[in-house]
C-alpha atoms as one frame of an Amber mdcrd trajectory, in Angstrom:
protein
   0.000   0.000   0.000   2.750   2.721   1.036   5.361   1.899  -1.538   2.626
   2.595  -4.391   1.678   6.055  -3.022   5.424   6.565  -2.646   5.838   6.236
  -5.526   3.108   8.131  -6.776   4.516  11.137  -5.362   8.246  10.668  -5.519
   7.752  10.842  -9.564   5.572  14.129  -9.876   8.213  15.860  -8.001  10.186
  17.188 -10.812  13.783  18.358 -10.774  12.876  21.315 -12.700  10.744  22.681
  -9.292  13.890  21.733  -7.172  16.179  23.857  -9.054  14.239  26.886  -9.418
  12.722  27.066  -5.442  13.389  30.481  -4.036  11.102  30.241  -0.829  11.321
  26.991   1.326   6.709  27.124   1.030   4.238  28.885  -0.179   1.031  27.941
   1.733  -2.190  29.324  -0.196  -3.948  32.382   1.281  -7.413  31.876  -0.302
  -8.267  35.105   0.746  -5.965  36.762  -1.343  -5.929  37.061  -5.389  -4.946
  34.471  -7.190  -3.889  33.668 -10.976  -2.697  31.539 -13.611   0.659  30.457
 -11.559  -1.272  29.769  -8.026  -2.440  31.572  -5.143  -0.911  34.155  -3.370
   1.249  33.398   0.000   0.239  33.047   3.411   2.748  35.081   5.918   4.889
  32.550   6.686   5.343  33.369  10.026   1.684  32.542  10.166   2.160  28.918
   8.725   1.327  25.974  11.012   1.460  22.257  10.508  -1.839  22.094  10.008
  -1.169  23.793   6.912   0.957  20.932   5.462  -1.261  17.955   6.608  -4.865
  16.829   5.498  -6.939  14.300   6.466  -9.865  14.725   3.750  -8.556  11.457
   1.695  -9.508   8.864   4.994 -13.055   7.891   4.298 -14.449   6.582   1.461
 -16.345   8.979  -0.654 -20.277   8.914  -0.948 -21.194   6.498  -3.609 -25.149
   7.445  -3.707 -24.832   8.923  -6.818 -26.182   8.587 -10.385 -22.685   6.842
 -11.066 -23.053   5.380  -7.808 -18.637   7.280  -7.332 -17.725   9.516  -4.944
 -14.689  11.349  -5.192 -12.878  13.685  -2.418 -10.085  16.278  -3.467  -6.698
  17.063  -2.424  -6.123  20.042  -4.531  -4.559  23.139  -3.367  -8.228  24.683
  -2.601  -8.614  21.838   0.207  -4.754  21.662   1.014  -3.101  25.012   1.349
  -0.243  23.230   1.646   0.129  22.157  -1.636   0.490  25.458  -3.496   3.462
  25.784  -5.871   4.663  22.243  -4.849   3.161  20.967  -8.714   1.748  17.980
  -6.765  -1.842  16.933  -5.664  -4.670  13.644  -5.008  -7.914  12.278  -4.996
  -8.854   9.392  -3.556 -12.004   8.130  -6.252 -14.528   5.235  -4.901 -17.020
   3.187  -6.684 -19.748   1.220  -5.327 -20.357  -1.816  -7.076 -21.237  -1.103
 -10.793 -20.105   2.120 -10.210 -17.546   4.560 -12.651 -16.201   7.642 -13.053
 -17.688   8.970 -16.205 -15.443  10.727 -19.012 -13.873  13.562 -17.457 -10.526
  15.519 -18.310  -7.843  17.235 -16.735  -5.100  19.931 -17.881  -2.289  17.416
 -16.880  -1.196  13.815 -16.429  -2.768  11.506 -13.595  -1.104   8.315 -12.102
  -3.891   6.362 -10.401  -3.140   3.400  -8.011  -5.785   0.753  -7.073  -6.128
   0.069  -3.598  -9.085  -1.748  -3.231 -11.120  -4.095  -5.420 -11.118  -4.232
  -9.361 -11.371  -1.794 -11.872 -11.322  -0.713 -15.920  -9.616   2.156 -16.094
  -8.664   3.867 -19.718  -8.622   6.957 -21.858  -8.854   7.922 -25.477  -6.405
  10.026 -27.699  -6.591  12.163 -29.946  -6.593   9.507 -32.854 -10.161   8.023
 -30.771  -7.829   5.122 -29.938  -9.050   3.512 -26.521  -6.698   2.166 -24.150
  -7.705   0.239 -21.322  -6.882  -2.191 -18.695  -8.503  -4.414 -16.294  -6.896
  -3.613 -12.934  -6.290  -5.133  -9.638  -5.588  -3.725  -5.824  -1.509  -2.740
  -5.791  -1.906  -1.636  -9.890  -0.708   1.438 -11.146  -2.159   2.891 -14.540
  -0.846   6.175 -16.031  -3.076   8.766 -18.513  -1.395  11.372 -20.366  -2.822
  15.393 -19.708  -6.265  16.288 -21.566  -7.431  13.373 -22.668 -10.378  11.572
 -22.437 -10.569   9.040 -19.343 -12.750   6.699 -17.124 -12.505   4.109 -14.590
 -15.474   1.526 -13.978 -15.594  -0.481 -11.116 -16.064  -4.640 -12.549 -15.560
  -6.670  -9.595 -18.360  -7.828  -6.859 -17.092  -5.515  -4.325 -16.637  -1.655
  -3.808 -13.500  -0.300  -5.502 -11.148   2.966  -4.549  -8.161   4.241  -6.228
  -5.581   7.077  -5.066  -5.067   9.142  -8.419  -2.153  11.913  -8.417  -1.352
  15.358 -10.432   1.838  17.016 -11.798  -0.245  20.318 -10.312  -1.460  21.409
  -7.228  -4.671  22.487  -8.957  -4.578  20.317 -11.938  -8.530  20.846 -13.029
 -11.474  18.570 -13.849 -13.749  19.011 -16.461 -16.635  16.208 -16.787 -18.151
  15.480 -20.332 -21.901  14.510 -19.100 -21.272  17.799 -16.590 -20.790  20.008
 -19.374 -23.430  19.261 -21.746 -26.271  18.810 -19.385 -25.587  21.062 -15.866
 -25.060  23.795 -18.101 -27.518  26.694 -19.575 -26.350  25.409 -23.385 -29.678
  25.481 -25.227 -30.976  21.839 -26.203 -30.907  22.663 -30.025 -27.172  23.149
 -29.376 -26.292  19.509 -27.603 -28.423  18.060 -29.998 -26.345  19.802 -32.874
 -23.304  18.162 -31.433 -24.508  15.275 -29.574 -27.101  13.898 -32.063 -28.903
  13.334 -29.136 -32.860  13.639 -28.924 -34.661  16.386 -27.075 -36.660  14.517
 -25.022 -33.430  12.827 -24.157 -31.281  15.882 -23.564 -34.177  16.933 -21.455
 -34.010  14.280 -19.368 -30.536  14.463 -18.860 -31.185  18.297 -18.251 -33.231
  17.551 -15.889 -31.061  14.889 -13.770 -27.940  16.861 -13.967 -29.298  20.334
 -12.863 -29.160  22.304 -16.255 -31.348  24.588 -18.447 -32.838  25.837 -21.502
């Protein structure tokens, strides 16, 4: 179980950060503004240890949704302590028969499966699908931007740790988009080739309009 995460970790810490540090942390200050390359420091004098330890990754997410997954962050929002480091996690579990749908982030992912058994894959930019059947101890690596899933195939609940080359690498959900949104129906259907009464449906159990 620990050597995995290790792992995990040891290889998103890039030598490039480790020659260019100029301050030994930056811990986030939410409550100051923020841009493209993070959020803006905490006083450092003001910097605990709670600042650099988080315990949101110990209980298995809530599974009671329409994917029957539940997924808690680590990103740099929930862990100050992450900012400018170029690392984060999420810890991902699936109830039996379960998946996390299509989603995308702006960089790569390395997940790790540490409980039960799982398809996990992603599809480039050639619609290529690569996937794998994979079992607790199992690493599986998807490149930034594209495409990916994980589905949950064995007869018990399933988790995986996943971690980011960012502290705040992003997540963008395909379903999410098209049908939480305020996109008119005529448009999804334009791109979708979906059916209204469809799209309305889906409108309707994601939480979007028009």
């Amino acid at each position: 179980m620990i050597l995995p995460i290790f792992i995990t970790f040891s290889l998103l810490i890039t030598s490039s950060y480790a020659n260019s540090i100029e301050f030994d942390y930056c811990v986030a200050d939410p409550t100051l503004p923020h841009g493209p390359t993070g959020y803006s420091c905490k006083d450092p004098t003001k910097a605990t240890a709670d600042d650099f330890a988080y315990s949101g990754l110990r209980t298995p997410g809530n599974t009671s949704s329409m994917f029957k997954s539940g997924v808690s962050l680590a990103f740099v929002a929930q862990f100050p302590g992450l900012n400018g480091l170029g690392i984060s996690m999420v810890r991902a579990d699936m109830a039996v028969g379960g998946a996390v749908p299509l989603h995308t982030h702006r960089v790569a992912e390395l997940i790790v499966v540490i409980e039960g058994t799982i398809i996990a894959g992603f599809i480039d930019t050639n619609n290529t699908a690569f996937y794998k059947t994979l079992e607790k101890g199992d690493l599986f690596v998807i490149p930034p931007t594209l495409e990916h899933f994980q589905v949950n195939v064995g007869k018990v609940p399933a988790a995986v740790y996943a971690s980011f080359g960012s502290a705040n690498p992003g997540v963008q959900a395909v379903s999410n988009s098209l049908f939480q949104t305020d996109l008119p129906t005529e448009i999804v259907q334009k791109i979708t080739l979906l059916d209204r009464a469809q799209i309305k449906k889906l409108k309707m159990m994601f939480g979007g309009t028009n």
